[in-house]
mmCIF file of C-alpha atoms in Angstrom:
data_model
loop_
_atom_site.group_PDB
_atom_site.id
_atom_site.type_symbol
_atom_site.label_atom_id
_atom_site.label_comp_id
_atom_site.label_asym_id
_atom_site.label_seq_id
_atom_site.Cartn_x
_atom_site.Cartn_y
_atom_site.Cartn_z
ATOM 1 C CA UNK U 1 -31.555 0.031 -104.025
ATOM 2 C CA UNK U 2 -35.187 1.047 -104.541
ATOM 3 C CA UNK U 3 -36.159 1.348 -101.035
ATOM 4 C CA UNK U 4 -35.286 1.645 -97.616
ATOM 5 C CA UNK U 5 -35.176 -2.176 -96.168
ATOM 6 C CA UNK U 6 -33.754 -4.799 -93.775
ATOM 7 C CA UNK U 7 -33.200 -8.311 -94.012
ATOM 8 C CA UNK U 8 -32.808 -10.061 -90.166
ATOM 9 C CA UNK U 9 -30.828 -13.159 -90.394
ATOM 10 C CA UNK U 10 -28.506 -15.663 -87.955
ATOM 11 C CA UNK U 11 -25.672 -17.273 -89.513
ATOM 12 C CA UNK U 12 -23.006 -19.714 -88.647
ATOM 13 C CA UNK U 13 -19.435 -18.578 -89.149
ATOM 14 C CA UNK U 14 -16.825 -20.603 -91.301
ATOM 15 C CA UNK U 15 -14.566 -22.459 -89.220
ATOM 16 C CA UNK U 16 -11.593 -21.657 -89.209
ATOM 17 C CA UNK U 17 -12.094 -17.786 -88.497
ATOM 18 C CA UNK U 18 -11.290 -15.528 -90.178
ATOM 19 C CA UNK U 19 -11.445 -18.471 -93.355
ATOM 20 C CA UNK U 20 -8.476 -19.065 -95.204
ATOM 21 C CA UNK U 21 -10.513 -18.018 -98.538
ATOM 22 C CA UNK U 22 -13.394 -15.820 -99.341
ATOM 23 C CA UNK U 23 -16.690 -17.510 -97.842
ATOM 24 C CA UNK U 24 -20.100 -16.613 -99.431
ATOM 25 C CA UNK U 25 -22.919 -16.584 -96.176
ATOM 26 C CA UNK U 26 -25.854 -15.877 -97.721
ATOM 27 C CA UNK U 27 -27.191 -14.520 -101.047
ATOM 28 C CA UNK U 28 -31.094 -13.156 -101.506
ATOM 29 C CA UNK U 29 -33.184 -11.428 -104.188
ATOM 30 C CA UNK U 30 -35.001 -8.153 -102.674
ATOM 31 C CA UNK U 31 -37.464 -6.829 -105.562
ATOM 32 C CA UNK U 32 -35.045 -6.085 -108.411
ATOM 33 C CA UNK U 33 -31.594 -6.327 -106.888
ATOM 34 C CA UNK U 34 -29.469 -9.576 -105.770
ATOM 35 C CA UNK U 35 -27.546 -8.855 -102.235
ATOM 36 C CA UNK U 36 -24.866 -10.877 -101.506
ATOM 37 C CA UNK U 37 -22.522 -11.174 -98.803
ATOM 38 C CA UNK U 38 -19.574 -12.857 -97.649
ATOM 39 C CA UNK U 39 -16.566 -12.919 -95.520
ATOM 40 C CA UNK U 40 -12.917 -12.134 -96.846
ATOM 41 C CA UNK U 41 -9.746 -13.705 -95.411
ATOM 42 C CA UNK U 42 -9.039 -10.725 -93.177
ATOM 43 C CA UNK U 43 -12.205 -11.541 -91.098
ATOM 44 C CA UNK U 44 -13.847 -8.152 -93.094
ATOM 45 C CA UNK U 45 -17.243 -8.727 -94.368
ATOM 46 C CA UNK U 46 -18.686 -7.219 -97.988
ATOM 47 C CA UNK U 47 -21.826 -6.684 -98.764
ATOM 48 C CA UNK U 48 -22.328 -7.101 -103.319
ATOM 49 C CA UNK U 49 -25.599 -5.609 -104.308
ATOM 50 C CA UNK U 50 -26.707 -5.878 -108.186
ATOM 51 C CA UNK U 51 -29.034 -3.734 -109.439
ATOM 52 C CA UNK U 52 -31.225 -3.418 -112.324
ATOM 53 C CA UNK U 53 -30.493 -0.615 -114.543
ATOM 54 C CA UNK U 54 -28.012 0.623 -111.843
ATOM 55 C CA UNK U 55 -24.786 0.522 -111.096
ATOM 56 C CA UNK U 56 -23.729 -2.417 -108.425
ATOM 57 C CA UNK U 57 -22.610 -1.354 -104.617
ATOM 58 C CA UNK U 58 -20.184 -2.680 -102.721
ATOM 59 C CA UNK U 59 -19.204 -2.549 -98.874
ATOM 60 C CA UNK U 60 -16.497 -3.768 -96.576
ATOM 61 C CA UNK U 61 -16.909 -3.744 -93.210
ATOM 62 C CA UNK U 62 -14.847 -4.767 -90.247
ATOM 63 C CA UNK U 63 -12.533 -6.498 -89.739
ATOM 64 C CA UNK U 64 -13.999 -8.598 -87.331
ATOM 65 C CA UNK U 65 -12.949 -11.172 -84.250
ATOM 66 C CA UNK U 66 -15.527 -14.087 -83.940
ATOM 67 C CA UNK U 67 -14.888 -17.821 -82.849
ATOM 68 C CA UNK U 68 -14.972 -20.298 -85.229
ATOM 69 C CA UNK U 69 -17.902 -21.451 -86.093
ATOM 70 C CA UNK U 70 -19.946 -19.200 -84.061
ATOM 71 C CA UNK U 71 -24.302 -18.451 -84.525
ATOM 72 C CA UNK U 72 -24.239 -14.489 -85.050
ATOM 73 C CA UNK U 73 -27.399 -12.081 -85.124
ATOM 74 C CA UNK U 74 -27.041 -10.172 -88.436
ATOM 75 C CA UNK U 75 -29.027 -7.292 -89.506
ATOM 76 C CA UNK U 76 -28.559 -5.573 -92.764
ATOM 77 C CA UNK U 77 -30.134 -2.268 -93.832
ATOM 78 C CA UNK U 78 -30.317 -0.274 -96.798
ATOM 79 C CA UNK U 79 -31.119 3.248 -98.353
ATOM 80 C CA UNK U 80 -31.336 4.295 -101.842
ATOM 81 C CA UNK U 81 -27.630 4.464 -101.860
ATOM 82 C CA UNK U 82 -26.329 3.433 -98.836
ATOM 83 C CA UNK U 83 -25.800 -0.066 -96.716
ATOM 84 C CA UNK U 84 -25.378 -0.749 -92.815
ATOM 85 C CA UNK U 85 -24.304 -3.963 -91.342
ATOM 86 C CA UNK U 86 -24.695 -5.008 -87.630
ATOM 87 C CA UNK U 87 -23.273 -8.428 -86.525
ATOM 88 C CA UNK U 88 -24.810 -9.351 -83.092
ATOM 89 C CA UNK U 89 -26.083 -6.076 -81.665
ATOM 90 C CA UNK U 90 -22.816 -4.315 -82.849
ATOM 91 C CA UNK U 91 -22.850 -1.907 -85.573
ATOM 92 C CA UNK U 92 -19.644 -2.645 -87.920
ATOM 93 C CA UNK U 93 -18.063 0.239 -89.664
ATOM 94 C CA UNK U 94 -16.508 0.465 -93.290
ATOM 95 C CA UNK U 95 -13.672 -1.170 -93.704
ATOM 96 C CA UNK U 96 -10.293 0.770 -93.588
ATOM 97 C CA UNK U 97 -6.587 0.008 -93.857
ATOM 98 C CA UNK U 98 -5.962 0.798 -90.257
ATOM 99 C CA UNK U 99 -9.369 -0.755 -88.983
ATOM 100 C CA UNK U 100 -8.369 -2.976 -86.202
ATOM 101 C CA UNK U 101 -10.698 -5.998 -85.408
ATOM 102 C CA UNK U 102 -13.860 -5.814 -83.810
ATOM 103 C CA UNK U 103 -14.777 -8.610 -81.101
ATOM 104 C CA UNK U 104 -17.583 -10.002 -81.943
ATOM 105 C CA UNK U 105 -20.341 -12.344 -79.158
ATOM 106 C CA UNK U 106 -22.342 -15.477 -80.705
ATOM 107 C CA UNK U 107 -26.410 -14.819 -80.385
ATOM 108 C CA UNK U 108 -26.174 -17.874 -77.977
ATOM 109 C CA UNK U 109 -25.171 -18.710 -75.096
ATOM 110 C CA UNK U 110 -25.208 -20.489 -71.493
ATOM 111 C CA UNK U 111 -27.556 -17.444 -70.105
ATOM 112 C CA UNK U 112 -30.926 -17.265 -68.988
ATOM 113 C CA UNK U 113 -33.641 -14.751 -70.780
ATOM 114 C CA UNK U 114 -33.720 -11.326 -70.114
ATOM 115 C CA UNK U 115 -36.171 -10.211 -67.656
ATOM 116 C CA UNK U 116 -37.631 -13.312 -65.984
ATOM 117 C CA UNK U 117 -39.725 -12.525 -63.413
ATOM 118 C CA UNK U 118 -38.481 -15.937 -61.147
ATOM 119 C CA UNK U 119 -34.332 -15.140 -61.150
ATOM 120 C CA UNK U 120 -34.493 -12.685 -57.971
ATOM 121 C CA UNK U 121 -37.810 -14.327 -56.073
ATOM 122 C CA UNK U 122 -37.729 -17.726 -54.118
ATOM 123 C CA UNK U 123 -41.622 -19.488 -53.870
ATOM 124 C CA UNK U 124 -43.900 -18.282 -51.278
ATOM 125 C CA UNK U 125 -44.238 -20.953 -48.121
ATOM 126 C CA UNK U 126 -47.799 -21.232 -49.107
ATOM 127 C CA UNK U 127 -47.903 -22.145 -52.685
ATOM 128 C CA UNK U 128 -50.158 -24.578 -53.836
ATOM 129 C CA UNK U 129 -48.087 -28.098 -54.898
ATOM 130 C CA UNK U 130 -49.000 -27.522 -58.516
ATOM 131 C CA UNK U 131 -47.413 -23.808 -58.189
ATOM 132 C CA UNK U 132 -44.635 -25.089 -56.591
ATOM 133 C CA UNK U 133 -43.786 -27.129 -59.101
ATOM 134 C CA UNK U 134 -44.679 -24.690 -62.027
ATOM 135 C CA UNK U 135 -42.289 -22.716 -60.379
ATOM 136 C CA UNK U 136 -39.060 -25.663 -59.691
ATOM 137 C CA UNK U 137 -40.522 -26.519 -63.641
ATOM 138 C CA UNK U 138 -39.546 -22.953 -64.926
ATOM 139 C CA UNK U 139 -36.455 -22.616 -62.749
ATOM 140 C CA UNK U 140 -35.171 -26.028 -63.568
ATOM 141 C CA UNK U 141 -35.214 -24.591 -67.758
ATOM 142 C CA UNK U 142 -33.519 -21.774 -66.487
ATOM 143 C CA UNK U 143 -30.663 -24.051 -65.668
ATOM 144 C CA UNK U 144 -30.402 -26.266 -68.550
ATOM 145 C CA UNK U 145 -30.568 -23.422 -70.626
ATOM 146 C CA UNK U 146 -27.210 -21.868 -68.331
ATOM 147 C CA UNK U 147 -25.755 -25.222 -68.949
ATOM 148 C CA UNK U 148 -26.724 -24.789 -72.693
ATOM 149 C CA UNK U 149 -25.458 -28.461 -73.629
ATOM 150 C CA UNK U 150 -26.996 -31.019 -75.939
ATOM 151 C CA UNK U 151 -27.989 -33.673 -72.984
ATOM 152 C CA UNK U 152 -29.320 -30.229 -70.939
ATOM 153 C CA UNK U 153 -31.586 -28.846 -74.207
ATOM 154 C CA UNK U 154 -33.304 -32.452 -74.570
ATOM 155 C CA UNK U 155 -33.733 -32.874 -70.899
ATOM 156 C CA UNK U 156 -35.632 -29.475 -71.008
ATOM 157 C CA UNK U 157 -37.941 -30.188 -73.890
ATOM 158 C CA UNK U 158 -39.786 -32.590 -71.641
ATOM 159 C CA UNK U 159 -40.280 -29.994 -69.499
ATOM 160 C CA UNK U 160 -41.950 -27.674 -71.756
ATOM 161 C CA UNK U 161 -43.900 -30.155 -72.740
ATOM 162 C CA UNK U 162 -45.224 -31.139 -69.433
ATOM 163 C CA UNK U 163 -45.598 -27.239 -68.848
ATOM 164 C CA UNK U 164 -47.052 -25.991 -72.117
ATOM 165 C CA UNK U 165 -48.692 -29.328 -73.833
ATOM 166 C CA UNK U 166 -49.450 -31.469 -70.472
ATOM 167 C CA UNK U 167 -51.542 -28.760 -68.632
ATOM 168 C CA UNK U 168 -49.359 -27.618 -65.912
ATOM 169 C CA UNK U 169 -49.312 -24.158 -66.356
ATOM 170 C CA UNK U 170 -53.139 -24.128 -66.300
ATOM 171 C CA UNK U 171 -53.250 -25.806 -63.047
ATOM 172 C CA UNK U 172 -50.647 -23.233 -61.709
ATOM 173 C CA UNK U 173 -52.601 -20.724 -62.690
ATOM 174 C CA UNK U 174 -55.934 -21.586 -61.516
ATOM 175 C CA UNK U 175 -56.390 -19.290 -58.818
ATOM 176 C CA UNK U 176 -54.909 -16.112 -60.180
ATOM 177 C CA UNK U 177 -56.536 -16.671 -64.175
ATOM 178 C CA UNK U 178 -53.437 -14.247 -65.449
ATOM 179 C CA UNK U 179 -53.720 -14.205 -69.067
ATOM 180 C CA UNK U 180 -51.184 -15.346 -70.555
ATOM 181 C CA UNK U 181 -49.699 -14.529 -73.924
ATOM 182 C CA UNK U 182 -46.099 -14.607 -75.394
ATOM 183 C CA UNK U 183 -44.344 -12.256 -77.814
ATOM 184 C CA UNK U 184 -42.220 -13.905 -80.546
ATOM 185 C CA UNK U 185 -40.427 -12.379 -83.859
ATOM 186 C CA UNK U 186 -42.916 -11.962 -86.523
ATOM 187 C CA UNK U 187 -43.785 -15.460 -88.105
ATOM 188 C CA UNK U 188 -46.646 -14.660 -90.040
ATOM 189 C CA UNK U 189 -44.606 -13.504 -93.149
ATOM 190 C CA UNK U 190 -41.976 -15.722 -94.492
ATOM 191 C CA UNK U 191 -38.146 -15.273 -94.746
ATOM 192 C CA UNK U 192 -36.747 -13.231 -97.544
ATOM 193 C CA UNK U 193 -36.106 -15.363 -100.652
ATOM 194 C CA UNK U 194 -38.614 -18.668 -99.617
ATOM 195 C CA UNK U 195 -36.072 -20.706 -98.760
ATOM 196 C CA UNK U 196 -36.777 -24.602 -98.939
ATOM 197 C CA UNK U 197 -35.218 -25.020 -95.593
ATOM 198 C CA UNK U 198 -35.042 -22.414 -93.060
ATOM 199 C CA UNK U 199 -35.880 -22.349 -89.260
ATOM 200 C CA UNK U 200 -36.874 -19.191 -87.057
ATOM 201 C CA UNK U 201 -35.774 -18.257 -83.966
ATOM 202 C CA UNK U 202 -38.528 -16.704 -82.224
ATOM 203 C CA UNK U 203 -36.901 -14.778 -79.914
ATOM 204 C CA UNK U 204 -37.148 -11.444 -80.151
ATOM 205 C CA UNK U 205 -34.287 -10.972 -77.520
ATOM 206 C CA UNK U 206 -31.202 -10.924 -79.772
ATOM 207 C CA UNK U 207 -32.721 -8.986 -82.533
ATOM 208 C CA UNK U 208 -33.616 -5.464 -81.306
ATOM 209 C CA UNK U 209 -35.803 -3.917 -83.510
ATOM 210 C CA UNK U 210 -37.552 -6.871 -85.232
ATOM 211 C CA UNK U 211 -41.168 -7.014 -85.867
ATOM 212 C CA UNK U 212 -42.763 -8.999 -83.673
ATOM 213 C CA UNK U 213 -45.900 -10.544 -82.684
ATOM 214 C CA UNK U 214 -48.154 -11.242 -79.746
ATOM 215 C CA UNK U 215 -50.154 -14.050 -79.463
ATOM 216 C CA UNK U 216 -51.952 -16.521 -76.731
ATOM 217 C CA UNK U 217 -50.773 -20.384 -76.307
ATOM 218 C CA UNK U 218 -52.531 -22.083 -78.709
ATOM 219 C CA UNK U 219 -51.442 -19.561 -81.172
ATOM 220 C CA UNK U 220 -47.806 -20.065 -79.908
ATOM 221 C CA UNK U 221 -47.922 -23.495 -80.544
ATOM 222 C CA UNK U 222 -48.974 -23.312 -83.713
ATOM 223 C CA UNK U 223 -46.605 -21.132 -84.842
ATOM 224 C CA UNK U 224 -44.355 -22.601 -87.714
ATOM 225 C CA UNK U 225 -40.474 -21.947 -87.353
ATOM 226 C CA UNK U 226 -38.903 -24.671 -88.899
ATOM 227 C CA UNK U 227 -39.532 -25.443 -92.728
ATOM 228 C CA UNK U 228 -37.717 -28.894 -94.445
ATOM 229 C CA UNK U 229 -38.857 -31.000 -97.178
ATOM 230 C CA UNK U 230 -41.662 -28.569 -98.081
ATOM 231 C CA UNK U 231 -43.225 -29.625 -94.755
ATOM 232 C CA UNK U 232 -43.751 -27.105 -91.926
ATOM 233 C CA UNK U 233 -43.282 -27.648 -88.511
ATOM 234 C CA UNK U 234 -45.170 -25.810 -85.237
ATOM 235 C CA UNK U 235 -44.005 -25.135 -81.557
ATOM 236 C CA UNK U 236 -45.961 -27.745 -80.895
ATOM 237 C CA UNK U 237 -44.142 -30.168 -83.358
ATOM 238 C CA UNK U 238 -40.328 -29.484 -82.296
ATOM 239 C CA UNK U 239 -41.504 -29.940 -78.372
ATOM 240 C CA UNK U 240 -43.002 -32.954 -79.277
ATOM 241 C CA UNK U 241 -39.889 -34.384 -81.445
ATOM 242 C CA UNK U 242 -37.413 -33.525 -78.802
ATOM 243 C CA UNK U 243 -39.274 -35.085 -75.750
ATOM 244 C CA UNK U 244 -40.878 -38.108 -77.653
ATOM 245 C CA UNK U 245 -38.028 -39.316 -79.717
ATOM 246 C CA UNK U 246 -34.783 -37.757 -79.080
ATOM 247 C CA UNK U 247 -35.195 -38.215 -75.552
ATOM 248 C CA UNK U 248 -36.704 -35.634 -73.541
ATOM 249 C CA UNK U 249 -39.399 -38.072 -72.126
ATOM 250 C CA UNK U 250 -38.722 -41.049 -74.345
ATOM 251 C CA UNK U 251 -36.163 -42.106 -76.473
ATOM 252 C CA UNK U 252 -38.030 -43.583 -79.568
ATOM 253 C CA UNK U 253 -39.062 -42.983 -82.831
ATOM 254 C CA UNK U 254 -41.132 -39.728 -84.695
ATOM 255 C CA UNK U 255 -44.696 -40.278 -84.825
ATOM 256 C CA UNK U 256 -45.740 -37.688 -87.850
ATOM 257 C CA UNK U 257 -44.397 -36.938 -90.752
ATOM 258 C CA UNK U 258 -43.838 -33.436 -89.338
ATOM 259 C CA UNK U 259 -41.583 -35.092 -86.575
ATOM 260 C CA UNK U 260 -39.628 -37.429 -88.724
ATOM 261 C CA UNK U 261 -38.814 -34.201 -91.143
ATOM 262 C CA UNK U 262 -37.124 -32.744 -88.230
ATOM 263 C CA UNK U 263 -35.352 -35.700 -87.427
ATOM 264 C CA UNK U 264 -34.284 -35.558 -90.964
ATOM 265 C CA UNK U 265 -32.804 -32.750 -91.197
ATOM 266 C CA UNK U 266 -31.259 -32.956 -87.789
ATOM 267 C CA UNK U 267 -29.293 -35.839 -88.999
ATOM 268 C CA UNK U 268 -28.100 -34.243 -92.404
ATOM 269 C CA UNK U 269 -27.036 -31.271 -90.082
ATOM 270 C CA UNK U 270 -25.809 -32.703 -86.961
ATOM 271 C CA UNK U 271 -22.094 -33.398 -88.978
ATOM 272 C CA UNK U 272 -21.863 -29.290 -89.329
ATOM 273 C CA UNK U 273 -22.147 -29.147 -85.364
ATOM 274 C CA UNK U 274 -26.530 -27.956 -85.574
ATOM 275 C CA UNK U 275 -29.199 -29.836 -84.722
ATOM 276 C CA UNK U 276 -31.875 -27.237 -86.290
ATOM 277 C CA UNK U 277 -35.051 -28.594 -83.680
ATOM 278 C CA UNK U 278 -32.266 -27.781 -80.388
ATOM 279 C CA UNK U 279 -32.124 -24.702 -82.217
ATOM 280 C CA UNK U 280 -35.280 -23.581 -82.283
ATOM 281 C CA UNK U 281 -36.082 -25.470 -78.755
ATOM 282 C CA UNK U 282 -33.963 -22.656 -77.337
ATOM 283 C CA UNK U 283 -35.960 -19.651 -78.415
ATOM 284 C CA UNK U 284 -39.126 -21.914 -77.618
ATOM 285 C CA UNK U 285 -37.828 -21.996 -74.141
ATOM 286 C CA UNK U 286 -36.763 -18.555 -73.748
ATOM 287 C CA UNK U 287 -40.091 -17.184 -75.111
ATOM 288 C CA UNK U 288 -41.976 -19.365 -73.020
ATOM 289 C CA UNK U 289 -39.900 -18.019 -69.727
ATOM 290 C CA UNK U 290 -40.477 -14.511 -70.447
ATOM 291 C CA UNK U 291 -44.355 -15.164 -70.985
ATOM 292 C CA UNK U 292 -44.764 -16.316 -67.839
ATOM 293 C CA UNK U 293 -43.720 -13.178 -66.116
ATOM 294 C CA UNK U 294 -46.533 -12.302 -65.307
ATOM 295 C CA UNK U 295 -47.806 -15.380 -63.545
ATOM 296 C CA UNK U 296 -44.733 -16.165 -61.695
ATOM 297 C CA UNK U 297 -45.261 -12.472 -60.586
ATOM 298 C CA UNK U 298 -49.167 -13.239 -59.373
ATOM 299 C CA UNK U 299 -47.565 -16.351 -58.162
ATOM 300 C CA UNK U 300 -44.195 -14.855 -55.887
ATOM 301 C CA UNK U 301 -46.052 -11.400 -55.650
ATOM 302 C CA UNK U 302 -43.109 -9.940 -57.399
ATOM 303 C CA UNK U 303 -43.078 -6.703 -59.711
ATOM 304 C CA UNK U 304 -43.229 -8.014 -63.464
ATOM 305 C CA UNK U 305 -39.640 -6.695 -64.593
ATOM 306 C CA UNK U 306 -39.911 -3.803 -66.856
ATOM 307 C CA UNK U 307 -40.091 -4.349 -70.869
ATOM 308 C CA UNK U 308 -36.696 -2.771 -72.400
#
């Protein structure tokens, strides 16, 4: 390779695991070279790297034990002359003859975000009614993101929406004016390769390392992370999708373009098992819980939890 670099990605394993043939995941062009990789039979994992004017490089690494069809954190780095894979937080060595398989966790799951100020505090007798029910608001996400089912991830896009778009979390925050800002992965540079259709998760929990950014509300809304049909779609715009048509507030029909593109593509998608908006609703949420720290720490008169 030319250069030291890293490509962050989440993928969806083939179903069955490991596949009964080899399974191609993802293939991008960094500068000069083409990096490929894909899954063998044995559940081991190569990594193909062409190169101009050098010779190709090859890894194997693994084998690995996943569930089928399971959403995996990868993270791929390179040297001049070397490649490292991790699969969900795990670093997975070369492959060997006598490797045995490595078990392997999905990126999500039914538990609540790291390092939410609200999980180990109950509300003070004499919050105000709006911070009482900021605080219910927040803890009630908590759940449905525990319970981590499709009916559960709708239900709690109308509560983001009430708490981010409708207002409430001004109101609960009245008294104590916390500032409040939210840390997502980078989105202000696109993904490697400009895909047509891509969406970000931006959570920066399962992805140590990653850039990231820092921004206030408005700018969190406006922050693209879902791409389809050459149209772009905000915080704002999956929030909106999921509580206005698919049934988070009402069940009905997308009023922009931007919401019927996500409607789209959730329909083209949904027969794989991924409804891409739910999938970014998720990081939304968890994003939004852990920027609130702060306040439901002003609020409960809790100690913020620590940043790892």
């Amino acid at each position: 390779m030319s250069a030291d670099g890293t490509i962050i990605a989440v993928a969806i394993l083939p179903a069955p695991w490991p596949p009964p043939r080899q399974v191609e995941l993802f293939s991008k062009s960094v500068g000069e070279n083409r990096l490929t990789l894909s899954v063998e039979p044995s559940g081991v994992f190569v990594i193909d790297v062409e190169r101009l004017q050098r010779p190709p490089i090859s890894r194997r690494f693994g084998p690995v034990a996943a569930s089928a069809a399971a959403r995996v954190a990868l993270v791929l780095k390179w040297s001049v002359d070397e490649i490292w894979l991790e699969v969900s937080g795990v670093d997975i060595p070369l492959a060997t003859q006598t490797s045995l398989p490595i078990p392997l966790t999905a990126v999500r799951g039914g538990s609540v975000p790291r390092r939410t100020a609200l999980q180990s505090h109950s509300i003070p007798a004499d919050a105000s009614e709006d911070e009482r029910f900021f605080l219910n608001t927040l803890r009630d996400i908590e759940q449905k993101l525990v319970a981590y089912d499709r009916y559960a991830l709708i239900r709690a896009s109308g509560l983001i929406r009430q708490l981010l778009l409708e207002g409430l979390v001004h109101r609960a925050n009245r008294t104590h004016r916390v500032p409040l800002t939210f840390t997502t992965i980078d989105f202000t540079t696109g993904p490697p390769g400009a895909p047509k259709e891509h969406w970000l998760d931006l959570d920066p929990d399962p992805f140590p390392g990653a850039a990231t950014v820092t921004c206030s509300l408005d700018q969190f809304l406006a922050a693209p992370c879902l791409t389809w049909g050459g149209v772009s779609a905000t915080v704002r715009d999956v929030i909106s999708v999921c509580a206005n048509a698919k049934g988070g507030v009402h069940l009905g029909i997308a009023r922009t373009e931007r919401e019927q593109s996500l409607l789209d593509w959730d329909q083209i998608l949904v027969v794989t098992g991924e409804e891409p908006s739910l999938a970014a609703l998720v990081g939304i949420c968890r994003v939004t819980l852990v920027g609130l720290n702060n306040l439901v720490a002003a609020l409960t008169g809790a100690s913020t939890p620590p940043r790892p």
